Structures are given as structure tokens and as C-alpha cells.
Coordinates of C-alpha atoms in Angstrom, one line a residue:
P127 CA -33.5 -28.5 -13.0
T128 CA -34.9 -24.9 -13.9
D129 CA -34.8 -23.3 -17.4
G130 CA -31.7 -21.3 -16.1
A131 CA -30.1 -24.5 -15.1
S132 CA -30.8 -26.6 -18.0
A133 CA -29.0 -24.1 -20.0
L134 CA -26.3 -23.4 -18.4
E135 CA -25.9 -27.6 -17.8
H136 CA -26.2 -27.2 -21.6
K137 CA -23.2 -25.0 -21.9
I138 CA -21.1 -27.0 -20.0
Q139 CA -22.0 -30.0 -22.3
R140 CA -20.5 -27.9 -25.7
R141 CA -17.0 -29.1 -27.1
A142 CA -15.3 -26.0 -26.3
L143 CA -15.3 -25.3 -22.8
R144 CA -15.5 -22.4 -20.8
K145 CA -14.7 -21.1 -17.8
E146 CA -16.7 -18.6 -17.3
D147 CA -19.9 -21.2 -17.5
F148 CA -19.0 -23.4 -15.1
I149 CA -18.6 -20.2 -12.7
H150 CA -21.8 -18.7 -13.2
Y151 CA -23.3 -22.2 -13.2
I152 CA -21.5 -22.1 -9.7
Q153 CA -22.6 -19.6 -8.7
Y154 CA -26.4 -20.4 -9.3
E155 CA -26.3 -23.5 -7.2
I156 CA -24.8 -21.5 -4.4
N157 CA -27.2 -18.8 -4.6
L158 CA -30.5 -21.4 -4.9
L159 CA -28.4 -23.3 -1.7
E160 CA -28.0 -20.0 -0.2
L161 CA -32.2 -19.3 -0.8
I162 CA -33.4 -22.4 0.1
K163 CA -31.1 -21.4 3.7
K164 CA -32.6 -18.3 4.3
R165 CA -36.3 -19.4 3.5
R166 CA -36.2 -22.5 5.7
A167 CA -34.6 -20.4 8.6
R168 CA -37.6 -18.0 7.8
I169 CA -40.4 -20.7 8.2
G170 CA -38.9 -23.4 10.1
Y171 CA -39.6 -26.3 7.9
S172 CA -36.6 -28.2 7.6
F173 CA -38.7 -31.6 5.4
K174 CA -35.9 -33.4 3.4
K175 CA -33.0 -31.0 4.2
D176 CA -30.5 -33.5 3.8
E177 CA -31.5 -34.6 0.7
I178 CA -31.8 -31.4 -1.0
E179 CA -29.6 -29.9 -0.1
N180 CA -26.2 -32.3 -0.1
S181 CA -27.6 -33.8 -3.8
I182 CA -27.2 -29.4 -5.2
V183 CA -23.6 -28.9 -2.8
Q184 CA -22.2 -32.8 -4.2
R185 CA -23.5 -31.4 -7.6
V186 CA -21.5 -28.1 -7.1
H187 CA -18.2 -30.2 -5.5
S188 CA -19.0 -32.1 -9.5
L189 CA -18.7 -28.9 -11.2
F190 CA -15.7 -27.3 -9.6
K191 CA -13.8 -31.1 -9.3
R192 CA -14.3 -30.4 -13.4
A193 CA -13.0 -26.8 -13.5
T194 CA -9.9 -27.2 -11.7
G195 CA -9.3 -30.6 -13.5
K196 CA -9.7 -28.6 -16.7
W197 CA -7.6 -25.0 -15.4
K198 CA -5.4 -26.3 -13.1
E199 CA -3.6 -23.5 -12.8
D200 CA -6.2 -21.6 -12.0
V201 CA -5.3 -20.7 -8.4
Q202 CA -8.7 -18.7 -7.1
L203 CA -10.3 -20.9 -9.0
W204 CA -9.0 -23.7 -6.1
L205 CA -9.0 -21.2 -3.5
S206 CA -13.0 -20.8 -4.5
H207 CA -13.2 -24.9 -3.9
V208 CA -11.8 -24.8 -0.7
A209 CA -13.8 -21.6 0.6
F210 CA -16.9 -23.7 -0.8
C211 CA -15.8 -26.8 2.1
K212 CA -15.3 -24.6 4.6
Q213 CA -19.1 -22.5 4.4
W214 CA -20.7 -25.9 4.5
N215 CA -18.2 -28.0 6.7
A216 CA -17.0 -31.0 4.2
K217 CA -14.2 -31.7 5.9
H218 CA -13.7 -34.7 4.0
Q219 CA -13.9 -32.9 0.6
L220 CA -11.6 -30.4 1.3
S221 CA -8.8 -32.7 2.6
K222 CA -9.5 -34.1 -0.7
V223 CA -9.1 -31.0 -2.5
F224 CA -6.2 -29.2 0.0
S225 CA -4.3 -32.3 -1.2
C226 CA -4.9 -31.9 -5.5
M227 CA -4.0 -28.3 -4.7
L228 CA -0.4 -28.9 -3.5
A229 CA 0.4 -31.1 -5.6
I230 CA -0.4 -29.1 -8.8
H231 CA 0.6 -25.5 -6.9
P232 CA 3.5 -26.8 -4.9
N233 CA 5.9 -23.7 -5.5
K234 CA 3.1 -21.7 -3.7
P235 CA 3.9 -21.8 0.6
A236 CA 1.2 -19.6 1.0
L237 CA -1.2 -23.1 -0.3
W238 CA 0.7 -25.4 2.4
I239 CA 0.3 -23.0 5.1
M240 CA -3.4 -22.8 4.5
A241 CA -3.4 -26.0 4.4
A242 CA -1.8 -26.7 7.9
K243 CA -4.2 -24.1 9.7
W244 CA -6.9 -26.0 8.3
E245 CA -5.6 -29.4 9.6
M246 CA -4.6 -27.8 13.0
E247 CA -7.2 -25.7 13.5
A248 CA -10.4 -27.2 12.1
R249 CA -9.2 -31.0 12.4
L250 CA -7.2 -30.3 15.2
S251 CA -4.5 -32.7 13.7
S252 CA -1.1 -31.6 15.1
E253 CA 0.0 -34.5 13.2
S254 CA -1.1 -33.8 9.6
A255 CA -0.3 -30.2 10.5
R256 CA 3.2 -30.9 11.0
H257 CA 3.5 -33.9 7.9
L258 CA 2.1 -30.9 5.7
F259 CA 4.7 -27.9 7.1
L260 CA 8.2 -30.9 6.8
R261 CA 6.8 -31.8 3.4
A262 CA 6.8 -27.7 1.9
L263 CA 9.7 -27.3 3.4
R264 CA 11.7 -30.0 0.9
F265 CA 9.8 -27.7 -1.6
H266 CA 11.5 -24.2 -0.2
P267 CA 14.1 -24.9 2.3
E268 CA 14.8 -21.9 2.7
C269 CA 11.0 -19.4 3.6
S270 CA 10.9 -17.3 6.1
K271 CA 7.1 -18.0 6.1
L272 CA 7.2 -21.2 6.2
Y273 CA 9.8 -21.3 9.1
Q274 CA 7.4 -18.5 11.6
E275 CA 4.2 -20.7 11.0
Y276 CA 5.6 -24.1 11.8
F277 CA 7.3 -22.5 15.2
R278 CA 4.1 -21.6 15.7
M279 CA 2.4 -24.4 15.0
E280 CA 4.5 -25.9 17.3
L281 CA 4.2 -23.8 20.6
M282 CA 0.0 -24.3 19.8
H283 CA 0.6 -28.2 20.4
A284 CA 2.3 -27.5 23.6
E285 CA -0.2 -25.1 25.0
K286 CA -3.2 -27.3 24.1
Q287 CA -1.3 -30.5 25.9
R288 CA 0.1 -28.4 28.3
K289 CA -4.3 -27.4 29.3
E290 CA -5.1 -31.0 28.6
K291 CA -2.8 -31.9 31.0
K292 CA -4.0 -29.5 33.4
E293 CA -7.5 -30.3 33.2
F294 CA -6.4 -34.3 33.8
E295 CA -4.7 -33.0 37.3
Q296 CA -7.4 -30.7 38.0
A297 CA -9.9 -34.0 37.7
K298 CA -7.7 -36.0 39.7
M299 CA -7.4 -38.4 36.9
D300 CA -4.7 -41.3 36.2
L301 CA -2.3 -39.8 33.2
G302 CA -0.9 -43.2 33.0
E303 CA -2.6 -43.7 29.8
F304 CA -1.9 -40.2 28.3
N305 CA 1.8 -40.1 27.2
Y306 CA 2.6 -36.5 28.0
S307 CA 6.3 -35.2 26.9
E308 CA 7.4 -32.5 29.4
E309 CA 9.9 -31.8 26.3
I310 CA 7.0 -30.9 24.2
L311 CA 5.0 -29.5 26.4
N312 CA 8.2 -27.2 26.8
G313 CA 8.0 -26.5 23.7
E314 CA 11.1 -28.2 22.8
M315 CA 9.6 -29.3 19.1
A316 CA 9.5 -25.5 18.2
R317 CA 13.5 -24.6 19.7
I318 CA 14.3 -27.6 17.4
I319 CA 12.6 -25.9 14.3
Y320 CA 14.2 -23.0 15.4
R321 CA 17.4 -24.1 15.5
D322 CA 17.2 -26.1 12.1
A323 CA 15.8 -22.7 10.5
T324 CA 18.8 -20.7 11.5
Q325 CA 20.9 -22.1 10.0
K326 CA 19.6 -21.7 6.8
I327 CA 17.6 -18.3 6.7
K328 CA 20.2 -15.5 7.7
G329 CA 18.8 -12.0 8.7
V330 CA 17.4 -9.7 11.7
E331 CA 14.2 -9.8 10.9
F332 CA 13.9 -13.9 11.3
H333 CA 15.1 -13.5 14.5
L334 CA 12.9 -11.0 15.5
A335 CA 9.4 -12.6 14.2
V336 CA 9.9 -16.1 15.8
L337 CA 10.7 -14.2 19.3
S338 CA 7.7 -12.4 18.7
I339 CA 5.9 -16.0 18.4
A340 CA 7.0 -17.0 21.2
K341 CA 6.5 -13.8 23.4
L342 CA 2.4 -15.0 22.9
F343 CA 3.0 -18.5 25.0
D344 CA 3.7 -17.7 28.8
F345 CA 6.0 -20.9 28.5
T346 CA 8.5 -20.3 26.2
Q347 CA 10.5 -17.7 29.1
D348 CA 13.9 -19.6 28.1
L349 CA 13.6 -20.2 24.4
Q350 CA 12.5 -16.8 24.3
K351 CA 16.0 -16.2 26.2
E352 CA 17.7 -18.5 23.5
I353 CA 16.7 -16.3 20.4
L354 CA 17.5 -13.2 21.8
E355 CA 21.2 -14.4 22.9
S356 CA 21.9 -15.5 19.6
L357 CA 20.0 -12.1 17.8
Q358 CA 23.0 -9.9 20.1
A359 CA 25.9 -12.6 19.6
K360 CA 25.1 -13.0 15.4
Y361 CA 23.6 -9.7 14.6
A362 CA 25.0 -6.8 17.1
D363 CA 26.3 -4.1 14.1
D364 CA 22.5 -4.8 13.2
P365 CA 20.3 -1.8 14.0
L366 CA 17.3 -3.3 14.0
T367 CA 18.9 -5.4 17.0
W368 CA 19.2 -2.1 18.7
D369 CA 15.9 -1.3 18.0
Y370 CA 15.1 -3.9 19.4
M371 CA 16.7 -4.0 22.3
A372 CA 16.1 -0.4 23.1
R373 CA 12.6 -1.1 22.8
R374 CA 12.1 -4.0 25.5
E375 CA 13.4 -1.7 28.2
L376 CA 9.9 -0.6 27.1
E377 CA 7.7 -3.5 27.9
L378 CA 9.9 -4.2 31.5
G379 CA 8.2 -1.9 33.6
S380 CA 8.7 -1.8 37.6
L381 CA 7.8 -4.8 39.7
Q382 CA 6.2 -2.4 41.8
S383 CA 2.3 -2.5 43.6
T384 CA -0.2 -0.8 40.5
E385 CA -3.3 -0.1 43.1
H386 CA -1.8 2.5 44.4
T387 CA -0.2 4.2 41.8
T388 CA -0.7 8.2 41.5
K389 CA -1.2 10.4 38.0
Q390 CA 2.0 11.4 38.7
M391 CA 3.8 8.3 39.4
K392 CA 2.8 6.7 36.2
V393 CA 4.1 9.6 34.1
S394 CA 8.1 9.4 36.4
E395 CA 7.8 5.7 36.0
M396 CA 6.8 6.2 32.5
T397 CA 9.5 8.6 31.5
Q398 CA 12.6 6.5 34.0
R399 CA 11.3 4.0 31.3
E400 CA 12.0 6.2 28.4
E401 CA 15.0 7.0 29.4
R402 CA 16.2 3.8 29.6
C403 CA 15.2 3.2 25.9
C404 CA 17.7 6.3 25.0
A405 CA 20.6 5.6 27.1
V406 CA 20.0 2.1 25.3
F407 CA 19.8 3.9 22.2
E408 CA 22.8 6.4 22.7
E409 CA 25.4 3.8 23.7
A410 CA 23.6 1.8 19.6
V411 CA 24.7 5.2 18.2
T412 CA 27.9 4.8 19.4
A413 CA 28.5 1.9 18.6
V414 CA 27.2 1.3 14.7
P415 CA 27.6 5.2 13.9
T416 CA 25.2 4.9 10.8
E417 CA 22.0 6.6 9.4
D418 CA 19.8 2.9 9.1
M419 CA 21.0 3.5 13.2
W420 CA 20.2 7.4 13.6
K421 CA 17.0 6.9 11.8
C422 CA 15.9 4.5 14.4
Y423 CA 16.6 6.5 17.1
I424 CA 14.4 9.6 15.7
T425 CA 10.9 6.9 14.8
F426 CA 11.3 6.3 18.5
C427 CA 11.4 9.5 19.7
L428 CA 8.8 10.9 17.4
E429 CA 6.8 7.5 17.9
R430 CA 6.6 8.8 21.8
Y431 CA 6.5 12.4 21.3
N432 CA 3.3 11.8 18.8
R433 CA 1.7 9.9 21.5
K434 CA -1.3 11.4 23.6
T435 CA -1.1 12.6 27.5
N436 CA -2.8 14.4 29.5
S437 CA 1.0 15.4 31.3
E438 CA 2.5 18.7 30.1
E439 CA 5.3 17.9 31.4
L440 CA 6.1 14.1 29.7
K441 CA 5.2 16.0 26.6
Q442 CA 7.9 18.7 27.0
K443 CA 10.4 16.6 27.9
R444 CA 8.8 14.1 24.9
L445 CA 9.9 17.0 22.4
E446 CA 12.6 18.8 23.5
R447 CA 14.6 15.3 23.6
T448 CA 13.5 14.7 20.3
L449 CA 14.1 17.8 19.0
S450 CA 18.2 17.0 21.0
V451 CA 18.2 13.7 18.8
F452 CA 17.3 15.1 15.3
N453 CA 20.9 18.0 16.5
K454 CA 22.5 15.3 17.3
A455 CA 22.5 13.5 14.3
H456 CA 22.4 16.2 12.0
E457 CA 25.7 17.6 13.7
S458 CA 27.2 13.6 12.9
S459 CA 26.5 14.4 9.0
L460 CA 24.1 10.9 9.6
L461 CA 20.4 12.1 9.9
P462 CA 18.6 10.9 6.6
E463 CA 17.1 13.0 4.1
G464 CA 14.1 12.2 4.5
L465 CA 14.3 12.9 8.0
Y466 CA 14.8 16.7 8.0
K467 CA 11.7 18.1 6.9
Q468 CA 10.2 16.2 10.5
W469 CA 12.7 18.1 12.1
L470 CA 11.6 21.4 10.1
Q471 CA 7.6 20.7 10.8
L472 CA 8.7 20.1 14.7
L473 CA 10.4 23.3 15.5
L474 CA 7.9 25.7 13.0
E475 CA 5.1 24.1 15.3
S476 CA 7.2 24.7 18.4
S477 CA 7.4 28.3 17.1
L478 CA 11.2 28.1 16.8
C479 CA 11.6 29.9 13.9
E480 CA 15.3 30.8 13.0
K481 CA 16.5 27.7 14.5
A482 CA 14.5 26.4 11.3
L483 CA 15.7 28.5 8.9
E484 CA 19.1 27.6 10.0
V485 CA 18.3 23.6 9.5
A486 CA 17.0 24.8 6.3
E487 CA 19.3 26.3 5.0
A488 CA 22.2 23.0 6.3
A489 CA 20.0 21.0 4.9
T490 CA 20.2 22.2 1.3
K491 CA 24.6 22.8 1.6
H492 CA 24.5 19.2 2.5
F493 CA 22.0 17.5 -0.6
S494 CA 22.6 20.7 -2.4
L495 CA 21.5 18.0 -5.6
S496 CA 18.0 17.2 -4.6
V497 CA 15.0 18.6 -5.3
E498 CA 12.7 18.0 -2.3
I499 CA 15.1 19.3 0.3
W500 CA 14.5 23.0 -2.0
Q501 CA 10.9 22.4 -1.6
M502 CA 11.1 22.3 1.8
R503 CA 13.4 25.3 2.6
L504 CA 12.1 27.0 0.2
Q505 CA 8.4 26.1 2.2
V506 CA 9.8 27.4 5.2
L507 CA 10.6 31.8 4.0
I508 CA 7.0 30.9 2.3
Q509 CA 6.0 29.8 5.4
L510 CA 7.8 32.6 7.6
K511 CA 7.0 35.6 5.2
S512 CA 11.1 36.0 4.4
D513 CA 12.2 38.5 1.4
A514 CA 14.7 35.9 1.4
V515 CA 12.2 34.2 -1.6
T516 CA 13.3 34.9 -4.4
Q517 CA 17.0 34.7 -3.9
C518 CA 16.3 31.0 -2.8
F519 CA 14.7 30.6 -5.7
E520 CA 17.5 31.8 -8.2
E521 CA 19.6 30.0 -6.1
A522 CA 17.6 26.6 -6.2
L523 CA 17.5 26.9 -10.0
K524 CA 21.6 27.0 -10.4
H525 CA 21.6 24.2 -8.4
M526 CA 19.4 21.7 -10.1
K527 CA 18.9 20.4 -13.7
S528 CA 16.3 21.5 -15.7
K529 CA 14.7 18.2 -16.4
D530 CA 14.2 18.3 -12.4
T531 CA 12.8 21.7 -11.7
L532 CA 9.4 21.3 -12.1
P533 CA 8.4 21.0 -8.2
L534 CA 10.5 24.4 -7.6
W535 CA 8.2 26.3 -10.7
T536 CA 4.8 24.7 -9.5
L537 CA 5.8 26.6 -6.1
W538 CA 7.9 29.6 -7.3
V539 CA 4.6 30.4 -9.6
E540 CA 2.0 29.5 -6.9
W541 CA 3.9 31.6 -4.5
S542 CA 4.1 34.6 -7.3
E543 CA 0.3 34.8 -7.7
G544 CA -0.1 34.9 -3.7
T545 CA 2.3 37.6 -3.4
N546 CA 3.9 39.0 -6.8
S547 CA 2.1 41.5 -9.3
K548 CA 0.5 40.3 -12.1
E549 CA 2.9 41.3 -14.9
D550 CA 5.9 40.0 -12.3
T551 CA 3.6 36.5 -12.4
E552 CA 3.5 36.8 -16.3
A553 CA 7.2 37.3 -16.4
L554 CA 7.9 34.2 -13.9
Y555 CA 5.0 32.1 -16.2
Q556 CA 7.1 33.2 -19.5
R557 CA 10.7 32.3 -17.6
S558 CA 9.8 28.6 -16.6
L559 CA 9.0 27.9 -20.5
R560 CA 12.2 28.9 -21.2
A561 CA 13.6 27.3 -18.5
T562 CA 11.5 23.6 -17.8
A563 CA 12.8 20.9 -20.1
P564 CA 10.3 20.3 -23.2
A565 CA 8.5 17.3 -21.1
E566 CA 8.3 19.5 -17.4
S567 CA 7.3 22.2 -19.7
V568 CA 4.2 20.6 -20.9
T569 CA 2.8 21.4 -16.8
M570 CA 3.8 24.6 -17.1
K571 CA 2.0 25.6 -20.3
E572 CA -1.8 23.5 -18.6
K573 CA -1.1 26.1 -15.6
Y574 CA -0.3 29.4 -17.2
L575 CA -3.0 29.1 -19.5
D576 CA -5.3 28.5 -16.0
W577 CA -3.7 31.2 -14.4
A578 CA -4.6 34.0 -17.6
Y579 CA -8.0 32.8 -17.2
R580 CA -8.7 33.2 -13.2
N581 CA -6.6 36.3 -13.4
G582 CA -7.6 38.2 -17.4
G583 CA -11.3 36.5 -17.9
Y584 CA -11.7 35.6 -21.2
K585 CA -10.1 37.8 -23.7
K586 CA -6.0 37.0 -21.9
V587 CA -6.6 33.4 -21.9
K588 CA -7.3 33.7 -25.7
R589 CA -3.8 35.5 -25.9
V590 CA -1.9 33.3 -24.0
F591 CA -3.3 30.8 -25.8
T592 CA -2.5 31.8 -29.5
S593 CA 0.4 33.1 -28.0
L594 CA 1.4 28.6 -27.1
H595 CA -0.1 27.1 -30.2
E596 CA 3.1 26.8 -31.3
N597 CA 5.2 26.5 -29.0
R598 CA 5.4 22.4 -28.7
P599 CA 5.0 19.8 -26.6
F600 CA 1.8 20.0 -25.7
S601 CA -0.8 18.1 -23.7
L602 CA -4.3 16.7 -24.5
D603 CA -5.8 19.0 -21.1
F604 CA -4.0 21.8 -22.8
F605 CA -6.6 21.9 -25.7
R606 CA -9.5 20.5 -23.5
K607 CA -8.9 23.6 -21.4
M608 CA -9.4 25.9 -24.0
I609 CA -12.0 23.8 -25.6
Q610 CA -13.7 23.9 -22.0
I611 CA -12.8 27.8 -21.4
E612 CA -14.9 28.5 -25.1
K613 CA -18.2 26.1 -23.9
E614 CA -18.7 28.5 -21.7
Q615 CA -18.7 31.8 -22.4
E616 CA -22.3 33.0 -23.3
S617 CA -21.5 34.0 -26.9
C618 CA -19.6 30.5 -27.9
K619 CA -17.9 31.1 -31.7
M620 CA -17.9 28.1 -33.8
L621 CA -14.9 29.4 -35.1
H622 CA -12.5 29.0 -32.4
L623 CA -14.0 25.9 -31.3
R624 CA -13.0 23.7 -34.8
E625 CA -9.6 26.1 -34.5
Y626 CA -8.9 24.2 -30.9
Y627 CA -9.7 20.7 -32.3
E628 CA -8.0 20.7 -35.5
R629 CA -4.9 21.6 -33.8
A630 CA -5.5 19.4 -31.2
L631 CA -6.4 16.5 -34.1
R632 CA -3.3 17.6 -35.5
E633 CA -1.3 16.7 -32.2
F634 CA -3.0 14.1 -31.0
G635 CA -5.6 13.0 -33.9
S636 CA -3.3 10.0 -35.2
T637 CA -1.4 7.1 -33.4
N638 CA 1.5 7.5 -36.6
S639 CA 4.6 9.2 -34.6
G640 CA 4.4 12.0 -37.9
K641 CA 4.5 15.8 -37.9
G642 CA 2.4 15.3 -34.1
A643 CA 2.6 13.5 -31.2
K644 CA 2.6 10.7 -31.5
S645 CA -0.4 9.0 -29.2
S646 CA -2.1 5.4 -28.6
P647 CA -5.3 4.1 -30.1
R648 CA -7.8 4.1 -27.4
Q649 CA -6.0 7.7 -26.7
T650 CA -6.4 8.9 -29.9
R651 CA -10.6 7.3 -30.4
K652 CA -11.1 9.1 -26.8
L653 CA -10.0 12.4 -29.0
W654 CA -12.2 12.3 -31.9
Q655 CA -14.9 11.1 -29.5
H656 CA -15.1 13.3 -27.6
S657 CA -14.5 16.5 -30.7
L658 CA -17.6 15.2 -32.5
A659 CA -19.3 14.8 -28.2
S660 CA -18.5 18.8 -28.5
Y661 CA -19.8 19.8 -31.9
E662 CA -23.4 17.9 -31.4
D663 CA -23.2 20.0 -27.8
V664 CA -23.0 22.9 -30.0
A665 CA -24.5 21.9 -33.1
G666 CA -28.4 23.3 -32.3
R667 CA -26.5 26.8 -32.3
T668 CA -26.3 29.6 -35.1
G669 CA -24.3 28.3 -37.6
G670 CA -23.3 25.1 -35.8
K671 CA -24.8 22.7 -37.7
L672 CA -23.2 23.2 -40.9
C673 CA -20.2 23.4 -39.3
F674 CA -20.4 20.4 -37.6
Q675 CA -20.9 18.5 -41.0
I676 CA -17.9 19.9 -42.4
H677 CA -16.0 19.0 -38.9
F678 CA -17.7 15.4 -39.1
I679 CA -17.0 14.1 -43.0
A680 CA -13.3 15.8 -42.9
N681 CA -12.3 14.1 -39.5
W682 CA -14.6 10.3 -40.8
T683 CA -11.4 10.9 -43.6
L684 CA -8.9 11.1 -40.9
M685 CA -9.9 8.1 -39.6
K686 CA -10.3 6.4 -42.3
N687 CA -6.7 7.0 -43.3
C688 CA -5.3 6.2 -39.9
K689 CA -3.4 3.5 -39.7

């Protein structure tokens, strides 16, 4: 072995073994294999190929075996060995790896599925795959995913046998020696799995998952019918059942010939299908009048509306239908809060401004304690340049607790910046500091400082900082922003810079919870580093060096006292 390999070998012979040393050694050997492979391909040289490559592959297997033996709990290590076996087509070795891994990690269904899929797809052994699934289900008798993949595997096995039988029949071979069971060919094993699973796993989701798997195979019509009937019988009151039944109408197209269909015929056909879906949804919202059911209906309408089409007629029909369904859900008081925003966007896009204002107002009456709903109404008013914006802000704040109002104040000051005078905006900023909860006022202080600099320059921002610098609580960014502004000035004053740092360090320079704000050791350390780096940056300026030295000594003393 080379010097690099010798050093790596030496590391894994030590008494105190480290996982990293094994990983580095394995990576080294895999890189070597890749290099040999590339060089052989480049020069077309295959002398002693098996002898050289095999010895390295065996060494990697041996390293993996030692590593997984010592660090059994590390799933990633096992999966790396699995990936290596697959890459180098070590089928016999991989069977052993899966067997050992599952003995140690029987509590992870995904590993059982991976092993069974490999047996089925790479080793073409449905018997081994079935055996693994049955063992897995003993450990996880209520795992939906395991049943789904076992169900899929049995259908794949049936499909494979059907193809074999067809090929033999086409070749006019005698099928006497091959025992093809009609029941297995028709997916009877999958049906047994499905029936067994439904005894243990409840819920629409599992039925829909196995149904979608069954639909991938063209010989499962009877099985699909059974699953569908079970779904309707057991879960008639579940919105997901109705949603599936309605959407199914889209797939059940007409049986007309598609050879000579015109564009108009296609549009008409699609319109009819969508109307059949909506007829089922209309029945659904009557049978199951819940928010979730209306949400399914509206989601379907929005999906259809957002689909691309060259037909203006179809686009218009979809829009009208969607707006109508939104309105019906709203009138039934069953439109979920989260969908009002989409309704308002649709109304504004369609230039139905009056309706948008009406809906926004109704929404805030219905959800008077929701900040998001008030935000929505205010955004509609702002977008339509309404005169009622300020009045609406005042109304919103009456309903909200101070700790929830930050999004409203943020929106208000941003709107005011573009609409009102500087005096009005400043008054609003100052009011927000008094009205918001302490934690939220921190953000408003940062925004106030930023606005002051943008609108009044250095003198203005200095005045604002001075007015706020005893108005706790602060954030570190509040001071950082001021430090950055100071450093941008041509006549950057060390005295000012020092003051900002002293104040920041008083608030955040200690991890103790004394007078200053409590901060993490990492945050404290970063602040000191930032502080010293900035002083170094300006140390070359007039009076800077002396100031920096004083600051450094003071900081060093404080840091030593920091517990």
C-alpha cells in the first residue's frame, strides 16, 4: 500500500478507534477504485482487472464490516455499505448486509422496504421479497407504507407472470410444466393483503393510496371496484372520499372517437367533465357541510382556473364558477380563513373592486381577532388607494392585543412613508413604540432608525438614536445599524463609535442576566469580535490608535470577568 494507505491502516489499528478514520479509509479506497476504472477506460487496458479490483473491493467490504460491527446504531454507515454493494454489483454480499442491518434495525420500516424492493427488482425473487414483507409486518403490523409496498410488489409479481405466460403462448409452447395460477395472475394475493390491511389500518388515505397503486395495472378492474365500494361504504362522511369521487369524473371521459375532434369539441368535452365534477361537489357540500369539504371544492375550482387554456370561453367559465363557489361557501359561513386571501386576489385580478372591499370587510367581521385578515383588508384598501386606510388601521388596533400588532404597525408605517408627510410618519413611529409589546417595539426601533437615516440623513438619525438609547429593550442590530451609519460618514468620529459600542456591550456584552440583556456566549463573543474588528478598521484615523488601545484594554478586562 501507498504511504496514504499505510497511514490510514495504522489509524484503524489503534486501541481507541474513531469512526472518522474508518470513513476516511473507505473513501480513500473507493476513490482509488474510481481512478483505476477511469484509467482502464481511457487506455483500454484490462490486465489483472479482477485480481486488482477485487482485492480493493474485498478490503472495502472488510472495512465496512468492522465499522458497522462497532457502530451498529449508525444507519448512514449501513446505507453507505448498501450503496457500495449496489455500485459494484456485489449481490451475495448485499444480501448479507441487509440481513445484518435488519437484525439490528428492525424498527425502521423504510429499511425493510428497501431490502424487499432490491430482492424483487435486482434478484428477481418475489419469494424473498414476500418473506421480508411478512417479517416486517410482524414488527410493524399497523404500518401503512409497508402494506402499500407489499401490495405493489404482489401486483408487480402478477404482472410479470402474466407477461411470461403471454410470451409462452405466443411462442406456442406447452405450459404444462409451468404452474400459472389464475388467482395469482388476477392479483388475488394483492386482494388478500388489501383486506388484511383494512382490518388494521383505518382512514381514507390508505384506501386512496392502494387505489392509486392498483390503477397502475391494467388487470385490476375488479380489485379497484372493491376498494372504491369499501371507500364509499366506510367513509361516506369524509371530504377526501367526496373529493376523490368528484375528481374521478375528469378521468371518465366520453367514449367518442378522438380522431376528428375540433378545438370547439374538446372545449365542450372538458366543460362537460368539469361540470360533472362540480355536480358531485355540490352534492358533497350538502351531504357534508364542513369547512374541509368546501376547501376541497374551492381547491378543485382554483386548480382548473389556473390551468392553461387557449379558450377564452373556458377560462371565463372557470373564473365564474370559482367566484360563485367562494361566494356560496362565504354565505354558508364555512369559508376557511386561509382562503379569503385567494378570493380577494381573484376579485382584484378580475377588477371587481367593490366586491373585494365588501368581502374584505365581511371577513374582518367574521374573523375580528385575526391579524392576517385585517392585514388583507388593509392591503386591499391600500391597493385601491382608498381614503379609509387610516380609519381601518385604527379599527384593527382596537380588536388586537398589543403583542399581536407588529404586522399592522409595519404595514402602517410603510404605507405612511409613501403617502403622508414626514411629520405624520414620525408621529406614527413614536406612537408604535408606545403601542407595541416590548419584544415587538424592538423591530419598530430598527425600522425607525432606518427611516430617519433615509429621510433626514446623519443629523436626523443621530437625534433619533439619542432619543431612543435609554428606551429598552433593544436588539443588537439596532446598535450595529448605527455603527454602520457612523462608519459611512466621511468624518467618522471615534468618540461616537466608541459610545455605540459601549452601549451595545452594556446591553449584550455579558452572558449574565444582570443589568444588560441576557445573550448567549456565542452572541457575546461575536459582538466582541465585531467590536474589535471595527476598531482596527478605524484605528489608523486621527486619534483612533489611542482610542482603540483604551477600548481593547477595557474589553479584555470585561471579557475576563465574563462568566
